[in-house]
Amino acid sequence: MSNLYNRDSILEVLVFMRLIKKLWLSMKTFTDKRRNASSDGGNSGFKMKQLPFMGVICSVTLYIVYRTTNYQYYETQMETKLHPFDSVEDNELPSGKLKDLPRGIMHTRSDLELRPQWRKSLRSAVKVKTNKNLLAMPVGIKQKEHVDDVVKKFRTENFTIVLFHYDGKVDGWWDLDWCDKAIHIVAHNQTKWWFAKRFLHPDIVSTYDYIFLWDEDLGVEHFNPGRYLEIVKSEGLEISQPALDPNSTEIHHRITIRSRMKKFHRRVYELRGKTRCSNISEGPPCSGFVEGMAPVFSRAAWRCAWHLIQNDLVHGWGMDMKLGYCAQGDRTKNAGVIDREYIVHKGIQTLGGTGELTKKTKKIRRQSTWELKIFKERWNQAVIQDKDWIDPFPRQQRRRKHKRQSKFVDLYD
């Protein structure tokens, strides 16, 4: 910032010198005209001598005004950078809904940062974090060890941690050294998407660059959040996920499996099974797809995805097939799987005790299947009703049949 300010200061001096030159030339021209037109050598001579002095006074005054205005501008810019959400833009306010308050007092956004109830000095400066990101996970006490491993990785990279306790057992976490630095939200037997819809509103998390909305049964031995985001940013990915180790307990889609030779990939080719992915396949789960277990959203992508979450459909089935619509453009380019930083999906069943595991799993699967059906119906109905909406990804018709033998083609783009 100091280098930028010094460079701008030099430019200001050059501009000011140019202004002085123009002013001096104007005064000289004016003086010459007065001298030629004057016939009185007394009073007019005295007035002529005053003109250069008055020009200097005017120049100094202009310079002071210019520097003062410029200083105020820089102060405003710095204040905006240090407290970017303290000011309110006209387009951020709900039109016609908040007329009872003066505009300048309204704060349209918030965050999930913990604030001290008091400071040692009332005048002490507030530390402003940079490159803030958010990790949110549903957790149960039985997965405490796995969650601890994940949180420790993210804490070193300046992440805000939010834990959704679906079993209500918060007291069992306080022995962990990072526990009092995390946000704890409790609601019995609720899912990740239920929590996200209610506590991760886009305006609340708008200060965070990326939102990691992960399950708790993920191994992170080969994962580094900082290096992961470096790849995401360099490749312009708005929605992403870490690849899954091929030895993971559960793998549902071929595109999520790690490729050992790639840094990341956006599509997969698969020529067997119900879902076949060829070079003409342009939609999920062949390309433009991430799964719901470990998605990572940019700020803009999350604002869209949050609205896609249905308030009453808590399992989120079917959403992963539509997340590409929130990729801020071409989903085949803006959504991808990171191979270099990968995780292990352990496939541990949550939201139930071991004694009722089989019975409860069947009930959850039945509910999830029903919710998937409802979600598809709502999507189709919404498309029909919204006459102004144009699908940016029209369904591609398969123009040719594959005549090759059924087998995997281990190729990635």
CSV table of C-alpha atoms in Angstrom, one decimal:
chain,number,residue,atom,x,y,z
A,1,MET,CA,0.0,0.0,0.0
A,2,SER,CA,2.9,2.4,0.8
A,3,ASN,CA,4.5,1.8,-2.6
A,4,LEU,CA,1.2,2.5,-4.3
A,5,TYR,CA,0.8,5.7,-2.2
A,6,ASN,CA,4.3,6.9,-3.0
A,7,ARG,CA,3.7,6.3,-6.7
A,8,ASP,CA,0.5,8.2,-6.6
A,9,SER,CA,2.2,11.1,-4.6
A,10,ILE,CA,4.7,11.5,-7.4
A,11,LEU,CA,1.9,11.7,-10.0
A,12,GLU,CA,0.2,14.3,-7.8
A,13,VAL,CA,3.3,16.5,-7.8
A,14,LEU,CA,3.6,16.2,-11.5
A,15,VAL,CA,0.0,17.2,-12.0
A,16,PHE,CA,0.4,20.1,-9.6
A,17,MET,CA,3.5,21.3,-11.4
A,18,ARG,CA,1.6,21.2,-14.6
A,19,LEU,CA,-1.2,23.2,-13.0
A,20,ILE,CA,1.3,25.8,-11.8
A,21,LYS,CA,2.8,26.1,-15.2
A,22,LYS,CA,-0.5,26.7,-16.8
A,23,LEU,CA,-1.4,29.3,-14.1
A,24,TRP,CA,1.9,31.1,-14.5
A,25,LEU,CA,1.5,31.3,-18.3
A,26,SER,CA,-2.0,32.6,-17.9
A,27,MET,CA,-0.9,35.3,-15.4
A,28,LYS,CA,2.1,36.2,-17.6
A,29,THR,CA,-0.2,36.6,-20.6
A,30,PHE,CA,-2.6,38.7,-18.6
A,31,THR,CA,0.2,40.9,-17.2
A,32,ASP,CA,1.6,41.5,-20.7
A,33,LYS,CA,-1.8,42.6,-22.0
A,34,ARG,CA,-2.2,45.0,-19.0
A,35,ARG,CA,1.2,46.4,-19.5
A,36,ASN,CA,0.7,47.1,-23.2
A,37,ALA,CA,-2.7,48.6,-22.6
A,38,SER,CA,-1.8,50.7,-19.6
A,39,SER,CA,-0.9,54.4,-19.9
A,40,ASP,CA,-0.6,55.1,-16.2
A,41,GLY,CA,2.8,54.1,-14.8
A,42,GLY,CA,1.9,54.7,-11.1
A,43,ASN,CA,-1.1,52.8,-9.9
A,44,SER,CA,-1.1,50.2,-12.7
A,45,GLY,CA,2.6,49.5,-12.0
A,46,PHE,CA,1.8,48.8,-8.4
A,47,LYS,CA,-1.1,46.5,-9.4
A,48,MET,CA,1.2,44.7,-11.9
A,49,LYS,CA,3.7,43.9,-9.1
A,50,GLN,CA,0.8,42.5,-7.0
A,51,LEU,CA,-0.3,40.0,-9.7
A,52,PRO,CA,2.6,37.5,-9.4
A,53,PHE,CA,2.2,37.5,-5.6
A,54,MET,CA,-1.5,36.9,-5.8
A,55,GLY,CA,-0.9,34.1,-8.3
A,56,VAL,CA,1.4,32.4,-5.8
A,57,ILE,CA,-1.2,32.7,-3.1
A,58,CYS,CA,-3.8,31.2,-5.3
A,59,SER,CA,-1.5,28.4,-6.3
A,60,VAL,CA,-0.7,27.5,-2.7
A,61,THR,CA,-4.4,27.6,-1.7
A,62,LEU,CA,-5.3,25.3,-4.6
A,63,TYR,CA,-2.5,22.9,-3.6
A,64,ILE,CA,-3.7,22.8,0.0
A,65,VAL,CA,-7.3,22.1,-1.0
A,66,TYR,CA,-6.1,19.5,-3.5
A,67,ARG,CA,-3.9,17.7,-0.9
A,68,THR,CA,-6.6,17.8,1.8
A,69,THR,CA,-9.2,16.3,-0.6
A,70,ASN,CA,-6.8,13.7,-1.7
A,71,TYR,CA,-5.9,12.8,1.9
A,72,GLN,CA,-9.6,12.4,2.7
A,73,TYR,CA,-10.1,10.1,-0.3
A,74,TYR,CA,-7.2,7.8,0.8
A,75,GLU,CA,-8.6,7.8,4.4
A,76,THR,CA,-12.0,6.7,3.0
A,77,GLN,CA,-10.4,4.0,0.9
A,78,MET,CA,-8.4,2.6,3.8
A,79,GLU,CA,-11.5,2.7,6.1
A,80,THR,CA,-13.4,0.8,3.4
A,81,LYS,CA,-10.7,-1.9,3.1
A,82,LEU,CA,-10.4,-2.3,6.9
A,83,HIS,CA,-14.2,-2.4,7.5
A,84,PRO,CA,-15.7,-3.3,4.1
A,85,PHE,CA,-19.1,-4.1,5.4
A,86,ASP,CA,-19.7,-1.2,7.7
A,87,SER,CA,-21.0,1.0,4.8
A,88,VAL,CA,-24.2,0.4,3.0
A,89,GLU,CA,-24.7,0.7,-0.7
A,90,ASP,CA,-28.1,1.7,-2.1
A,91,ASN,CA,-28.4,-1.5,-4.0
A,92,GLU,CA,-27.9,-3.6,-0.8
A,93,LEU,CA,-30.9,-2.3,1.0
A,94,PRO,CA,-34.3,-3.9,0.6
A,95,SER,CA,-36.3,-1.4,-1.4
A,96,GLY,CA,-39.0,0.3,0.6
A,97,LYS,CA,-38.8,-2.1,3.5
A,98,LEU,CA,-36.5,-0.2,6.0
A,99,LYS,CA,-37.8,3.3,5.9
A,100,ASP,CA,-37.9,3.6,9.7
A,101,LEU,CA,-34.1,3.8,10.1
A,102,PRO,CA,-31.6,6.3,8.7
A,103,ARG,CA,-29.6,4.7,5.8
A,104,GLY,CA,-26.2,5.2,7.4
A,105,ILE,CA,-26.9,3.2,10.5
A,106,MET,CA,-28.0,0.0,8.6
A,107,HIS,CA,-25.6,-3.0,8.4
A,108,THR,CA,-26.8,-5.4,5.8
A,109,ARG,CA,-24.3,-8.1,6.5
A,110,SER,CA,-22.7,-10.1,9.3
A,111,ASP,CA,-20.2,-12.9,9.9
A,112,LEU,CA,-19.5,-15.8,12.2
A,113,GLU,CA,-16.4,-14.3,13.9
A,114,LEU,CA,-16.3,-14.4,17.7
A,115,ARG,CA,-16.0,-11.0,19.3
A,116,PRO,CA,-14.6,-10.2,22.8
A,117,GLN,CA,-17.0,-8.7,25.3
A,118,TRP,CA,-14.3,-6.2,26.3
A,119,ARG,CA,-10.8,-5.1,25.2
A,120,LYS,CA,-7.8,-4.1,27.3
A,121,SER,CA,-7.9,-0.7,25.6
A,122,LEU,CA,-11.0,0.9,24.2
A,123,ARG,CA,-8.9,2.6,21.6
A,124,SER,CA,-7.0,-0.6,20.6
A,125,ALA,CA,-7.3,-1.4,16.9
A,126,VAL,CA,-9.4,-4.3,15.8
A,127,LYS,CA,-7.3,-7.0,14.0
A,128,VAL,CA,-8.6,-7.5,10.5
A,129,LYS,CA,-8.3,-11.0,9.2
A,130,THR,CA,-7.5,-11.6,5.5
A,131,ASN,CA,-8.3,-14.4,3.2
A,132,LYS,CA,-11.0,-15.7,5.5
A,133,ASN,CA,-12.7,-19.0,4.7
A,134,LEU,CA,-15.3,-21.1,6.4
A,135,LEU,CA,-15.5,-24.8,7.3
A,136,ALA,CA,-18.9,-26.1,8.4
A,137,MET,CA,-19.5,-29.7,9.4
A,138,PRO,CA,-22.3,-31.8,11.1
A,139,VAL,CA,-20.7,-33.7,13.9
A,140,GLY,CA,-21.4,-36.3,16.5
A,141,ILE,CA,-19.3,-37.3,19.5
A,142,LYS,CA,-18.6,-40.7,18.0
A,143,GLN,CA,-16.7,-39.1,15.2
A,144,LYS,CA,-14.7,-36.8,17.5
A,145,GLU,CA,-11.3,-38.2,16.5
A,146,HIS,CA,-12.0,-37.8,12.8
A,147,VAL,CA,-13.4,-34.3,13.3
A,148,ASP,CA,-10.4,-33.3,15.4
A,149,ASP,CA,-8.0,-34.3,12.5
A,150,VAL,CA,-10.0,-32.3,10.0
A,151,VAL,CA,-10.3,-29.1,12.2
A,152,LYS,CA,-6.6,-29.1,13.0
A,153,LYS,CA,-5.8,-29.0,9.3
A,154,PHE,CA,-8.1,-26.1,8.7
A,155,ARG,CA,-7.2,-24.1,11.8
A,156,THR,CA,-3.6,-23.6,10.5
A,157,GLU,CA,-5.0,-21.9,7.4
A,158,ASN,CA,-7.1,-19.2,9.1
A,159,PHE,CA,-10.5,-20.9,8.7
A,160,THR,CA,-13.5,-20.1,10.8
A,161,ILE,CA,-14.9,-23.4,12.1
A,162,VAL,CA,-18.7,-24.1,12.6
A,163,LEU,CA,-19.8,-27.4,14.0
A,164,PHE,CA,-23.4,-28.6,13.8
A,165,HIS,CA,-24.0,-31.0,16.7
A,166,TYR,CA,-26.7,-33.3,15.7
A,167,ASP,CA,-26.5,-35.5,18.8
A,168,GLY,CA,-26.5,-32.6,21.3
A,169,LYS,CA,-23.3,-33.7,23.1
A,170,VAL,CA,-21.3,-30.5,23.0
A,171,ASP,CA,-19.7,-31.0,26.5
A,172,GLY,CA,-17.7,-33.9,25.2
A,173,TRP,CA,-15.6,-31.6,22.9
A,174,TRP,CA,-14.2,-29.1,25.4
A,175,ASP,CA,-11.0,-31.0,26.0
A,176,LEU,CA,-9.8,-30.2,22.5
A,177,ASP,CA,-7.6,-27.1,22.4
A,178,TRP,CA,-9.5,-25.5,19.5
A,179,CYS,CA,-13.0,-26.1,20.8
A,180,ASP,CA,-13.5,-22.6,22.3
A,181,LYS,CA,-12.5,-21.0,19.0
A,182,ALA,CA,-15.2,-22.8,17.1
A,183,ILE,CA,-18.9,-21.9,16.7
A,184,HIS,CA,-21.2,-24.7,18.1
A,185,ILE,CA,-24.8,-25.0,17.0
A,186,VAL,CA,-27.0,-27.8,18.4
A,187,ALA,CA,-30.2,-29.4,17.0
A,188,HIS,CA,-31.0,-33.0,17.6
A,189,ASN,CA,-31.0,-35.4,14.7
A,190,GLN,CA,-30.8,-32.7,12.0
A,191,THR,CA,-28.8,-33.0,8.7
A,192,LYS,CA,-26.1,-30.9,7.2
A,193,TRP,CA,-28.4,-29.3,4.7
A,194,TRP,CA,-31.0,-28.5,7.5
A,195,PHE,CA,-28.3,-26.7,9.4
A,196,ALA,CA,-26.8,-25.0,6.3
A,197,LYS,CA,-30.2,-23.6,5.2
A,198,ARG,CA,-30.9,-22.0,8.6
A,199,PHE,CA,-27.4,-20.9,9.8
A,200,LEU,CA,-25.3,-20.2,6.7
A,201,HIS,CA,-27.4,-17.6,4.9
A,202,PRO,CA,-25.4,-15.9,2.2
A,203,ASP,CA,-25.5,-12.5,4.0
A,204,ILE,CA,-24.1,-14.1,7.1
A,205,VAL,CA,-21.2,-15.8,5.3
A,206,SER,CA,-20.5,-13.1,2.7
A,207,THR,CA,-17.2,-12.1,4.3
A,208,TYR,CA,-15.7,-15.5,3.6
A,209,ASP,CA,-14.0,-16.3,0.3
A,210,TYR,CA,-14.8,-20.0,0.3
A,211,ILE,CA,-17.3,-22.2,2.2
A,212,PHE,CA,-16.4,-25.8,2.8
A,213,LEU,CA,-19.6,-27.8,3.7
A,214,TRP,CA,-18.2,-31.2,4.6
A,215,ASP,CA,-19.4,-34.4,6.1
A,216,GLU,CA,-17.6,-35.7,9.2
A,217,ASP,CA,-16.4,-39.1,7.9
A,218,LEU,CA,-13.6,-37.8,5.8
A,219,GLY,CA,-9.9,-38.6,6.1
A,220,VAL,CA,-7.5,-35.7,5.5
A,221,GLU,CA,-4.1,-37.2,5.8
A,222,HIS,CA,-3.3,-36.3,2.2
A,223,PHE,CA,-5.2,-32.9,2.2
A,224,ASN,CA,-4.0,-29.4,2.7
A,225,PRO,CA,-6.6,-26.6,2.6
A,226,GLY,CA,-4.1,-23.9,1.6
A,227,ARG,CA,-2.7,-25.8,-1.4
A,228,TYR,CA,-6.2,-26.9,-2.3
A,229,LEU,CA,-7.4,-23.3,-2.6
A,230,GLU,CA,-4.3,-22.3,-4.6
A,231,ILE,CA,-5.4,-24.8,-7.3
A,232,VAL,CA,-9.0,-23.7,-7.1
A,233,LYS,CA,-8.1,-20.0,-7.5
A,234,SER,CA,-5.6,-20.6,-10.3
A,235,GLU,CA,-8.1,-22.7,-12.3
A,236,GLY,CA,-11.1,-20.4,-11.7
A,237,LEU,CA,-13.3,-23.1,-10.0
A,238,GLU,CA,-16.4,-21.7,-8.4
A,239,ILE,CA,-17.6,-25.2,-7.2
A,240,SER,CA,-15.2,-28.0,-6.4
A,241,GLN,CA,-14.4,-30.9,-4.2
A,242,PRO,CA,-11.2,-32.9,-3.3
A,243,ALA,CA,-10.9,-36.2,-5.2
A,244,LEU,CA,-11.6,-39.4,-3.3
A,245,ASP,CA,-8.9,-42.0,-2.6
A,246,PRO,CA,-9.7,-45.0,-4.8
A,247,ASN,CA,-9.6,-47.1,-1.6
A,248,SER,CA,-12.4,-45.1,0.0
A,249,THR,CA,-15.2,-47.2,1.6
A,250,GLU,CA,-17.9,-45.5,-0.5
A,251,ILE,CA,-17.6,-44.1,-4.0
A,252,HIS,CA,-20.8,-43.2,-5.8
A,253,HIS,CA,-19.6,-41.5,-9.0
A,254,ARG,CA,-16.5,-42.2,-11.1
A,255,ILE,CA,-15.7,-38.6,-11.6
A,256,THR,CA,-14.9,-38.1,-7.9
A,257,ILE,CA,-12.1,-40.8,-7.9
A,258,ARG,CA,-8.6,-39.4,-7.8
A,259,SER,CA,-6.4,-39.5,-10.9
A,260,ARG,CA,-2.8,-40.0,-9.8
A,261,MET,CA,-1.4,-38.2,-12.8
A,262,LYS,CA,-3.5,-35.0,-12.7
A,263,LYS,CA,-3.6,-31.9,-10.6
A,264,PHE,CA,-7.3,-31.6,-11.1
A,265,HIS,CA,-10.0,-32.7,-13.6
A,266,ARG,CA,-13.3,-31.4,-14.9
A,267,ARG,CA,-14.8,-34.5,-16.6
A,268,VAL,CA,-14.5,-38.3,-16.8
A,269,TYR,CA,-15.0,-40.9,-19.5
A,270,GLU,CA,-16.8,-44.0,-18.6
A,271,LEU,CA,-18.2,-46.6,-21.0
A,272,ARG,CA,-19.9,-49.1,-18.7
A,273,GLY,CA,-22.8,-49.2,-16.2
A,274,LYS,CA,-26.0,-47.2,-16.3
A,275,THR,CA,-24.2,-43.8,-16.6
A,276,ARG,CA,-21.9,-43.7,-19.7
A,277,CYS,CA,-19.7,-40.7,-20.2
A,278,SER,CA,-18.3,-40.1,-23.6
A,279,ASN,CA,-16.7,-37.1,-25.4
A,280,ILE,CA,-20.1,-35.7,-26.1
A,281,SER,CA,-21.3,-35.9,-22.5
A,282,GLU,CA,-21.5,-32.3,-21.1
A,283,GLY,CA,-23.5,-32.7,-18.0
A,284,PRO,CA,-23.4,-34.3,-14.5
A,285,PRO,CA,-22.2,-36.8,-13.5
A,286,CYS,CA,-19.8,-36.8,-16.4
A,287,SER,CA,-18.7,-33.1,-16.1
A,288,GLY,CA,-19.7,-30.0,-14.2
A,289,PHE,CA,-20.3,-32.2,-11.1
A,290,VAL,CA,-19.3,-32.4,-7.5
A,291,GLU,CA,-20.9,-34.7,-4.9
A,292,GLY,CA,-22.6,-33.6,-1.7
A,293,MET,CA,-20.2,-35.1,0.8
A,294,ALA,CA,-17.4,-32.5,0.5
A,295,PRO,CA,-18.4,-29.5,-1.7
A,296,VAL,CA,-16.5,-26.3,-1.7
A,297,PHE,CA,-18.2,-23.1,-2.8
A,298,SER,CA,-17.0,-19.7,-3.7
A,299,ARG,CA,-18.9,-16.8,-2.1
A,300,ALA,CA,-21.0,-16.2,-5.3
A,301,ALA,CA,-21.6,-19.9,-5.9
A,302,TRP,CA,-22.8,-20.4,-2.3
A,303,ARG,CA,-25.3,-17.5,-2.6
A,304,CYS,CA,-26.9,-19.5,-5.5
A,305,ALA,CA,-26.6,-22.9,-3.9
A,306,TRP,CA,-28.2,-21.7,-0.6
A,307,HIS,CA,-31.3,-20.8,-2.6
A,308,LEU,CA,-31.3,-24.3,-4.2
A,309,ILE,CA,-31.5,-26.0,-0.8
A,310,GLN,CA,-35.1,-26.8,-0.1
A,311,ASN,CA,-36.2,-25.8,3.4
A,312,ASP,CA,-38.2,-29.0,4.0
A,313,LEU,CA,-36.1,-31.6,2.1
A,314,VAL,CA,-33.3,-32.2,4.6
A,315,HIS,CA,-31.2,-34.9,2.9
A,316,GLY,CA,-30.3,-32.9,-0.1
A,317,TRP,CA,-30.7,-35.8,-2.6
A,318,GLY,CA,-30.7,-34.5,-6.2
A,319,MET,CA,-29.0,-31.2,-5.4
A,320,ASP,CA,-25.6,-32.4,-6.6
A,321,MET,CA,-27.0,-32.8,-10.1
A,322,LYS,CA,-28.1,-29.2,-10.2
A,323,LEU,CA,-25.2,-27.5,-8.4
A,324,GLY,CA,-23.6,-26.8,-11.8
A,325,TYR,CA,-26.2,-24.1,-12.4
A,326,CYS,CA,-24.5,-22.2,-9.6
A,327,ALA,CA,-21.1,-22.4,-11.1
A,328,GLN,CA,-21.3,-18.8,-12.3
A,329,GLY,CA,-21.1,-19.6,-16.0
A,330,ASP,CA,-20.1,-22.8,-17.8
A,331,ARG,CA,-20.3,-25.6,-15.4
A,332,THR,CA,-17.9,-27.7,-17.5
A,333,LYS,CA,-15.2,-25.1,-16.8
A,334,ASN,CA,-16.1,-23.7,-13.4
A,335,ALA,CA,-16.7,-26.9,-11.5
A,336,GLY,CA,-14.0,-29.5,-10.9
A,337,VAL,CA,-12.3,-32.2,-8.8
A,338,ILE,CA,-8.9,-31.6,-7.2
A,339,ASP,CA,-6.7,-34.6,-7.5
A,340,ARG,CA,-3.5,-33.3,-5.9
A,341,GLU,CA,-5.2,-32.7,-2.6
A,342,TYR,CA,-7.5,-35.7,-1.9
A,343,ILE,CA,-9.5,-37.2,0.9
A,344,VAL,CA,-10.7,-40.6,2.0
A,345,HIS,CA,-14.5,-41.2,2.3
A,346,LYS,CA,-14.9,-43.6,5.3
A,347,GLY,CA,-18.6,-44.1,4.7
A,348,ILE,CA,-19.5,-44.1,8.4
A,349,GLN,CA,-23.3,-43.9,9.0
A,350,THR,CA,-24.3,-41.0,11.2
A,351,LEU,CA,-27.5,-39.8,12.9
A,352,GLY,CA,-28.1,-43.1,14.5
A,353,GLY,CA,-27.0,-45.5,17.2
A,354,THR,CA,-25.3,-48.8,16.4
A,355,GLY,CA,-28.2,-50.8,17.9
A,356,GLU,CA,-30.7,-49.3,15.4
A,357,LEU,CA,-28.3,-48.8,12.5
A,358,THR,CA,-29.8,-51.2,10.0
A,359,LYS,CA,-33.4,-50.3,10.7
A,360,LYS,CA,-32.7,-46.5,10.8
A,361,THR,CA,-30.6,-46.7,7.7
A,362,LYS,CA,-33.5,-48.2,5.8
A,363,LYS,CA,-35.9,-45.4,7.1
A,364,ILE,CA,-33.4,-42.7,6.1
A,365,ARG,CA,-32.9,-44.2,2.6
A,366,ARG,CA,-36.6,-44.4,2.1
A,367,GLN,CA,-37.0,-40.7,3.2
A,368,SER,CA,-34.1,-39.7,1.0
A,369,THR,CA,-35.6,-41.4,-2.1
A,370,TRP,CA,-38.9,-39.7,-1.5
A,371,GLU,CA,-37.2,-36.3,-1.2
A,372,LEU,CA,-35.3,-37.0,-4.4
A,373,LYS,CA,-38.7,-37.5,-6.2
A,374,ILE,CA,-40.1,-34.4,-4.7
A,375,PHE,CA,-37.0,-32.3,-5.6
A,376,LYS,CA,-37.2,-33.4,-9.3
A,377,GLU,CA,-40.9,-32.6,-9.4
A,378,ARG,CA,-40.3,-29.1,-8.0
A,379,TRP,CA,-37.5,-28.4,-10.4
A,380,ASN,CA,-39.5,-29.5,-13.4
A,381,GLN,CA,-42.5,-27.5,-12.2
A,382,ALA,CA,-40.3,-24.4,-11.6
A,383,VAL,CA,-38.9,-24.6,-15.1
A,384,ILE,CA,-42.4,-24.8,-16.6
A,385,GLN,CA,-43.8,-21.9,-14.5
A,386,ASP,CA,-40.9,-19.5,-15.0
A,387,LYS,CA,-41.4,-18.3,-18.6
A,388,ASP,CA,-38.5,-15.9,-18.4
A,389,TRP,CA,-35.9,-18.5,-17.4
A,390,ILE,CA,-33.7,-20.0,-20.1
A,391,ASP,CA,-31.8,-23.2,-19.4
A,392,PRO,CA,-28.1,-22.5,-20.0
A,393,PHE,CA,-27.5,-26.2,-20.3
A,394,PRO,CA,-30.0,-27.8,-22.6
A,395,ARG,CA,-30.1,-31.6,-22.5
A,396,GLN,CA,-27.7,-33.0,-25.0
A,397,GLN,CA,-29.1,-35.7,-27.3
A,398,ARG,CA,-26.9,-38.7,-27.7
A,399,ARG,CA,-26.2,-39.0,-31.4
A,400,ARG,CA,-24.3,-42.2,-31.5
A,401,LYS,CA,-24.1,-45.5,-29.7
A,402,HIS,CA,-20.9,-46.9,-28.3
A,403,LYS,CA,-20.0,-50.1,-30.0
A,404,ARG,CA,-16.9,-50.8,-27.9
A,405,GLN,CA,-16.6,-53.4,-25.2
A,406,SER,CA,-17.8,-52.3,-21.8
A,407,LYS,CA,-14.8,-51.1,-19.8
A,408,PHE,CA,-13.4,-48.1,-18.0
A,409,VAL,CA,-11.4,-45.5,-19.9
A,410,ASP,CA,-9.2,-43.9,-17.3
A,411,LEU,CA,-9.0,-40.5,-19.0
A,412,TYR,CA,-9.5,-37.1,-17.5
A,413,ASP,CA,-9.8,-33.5,-18.8
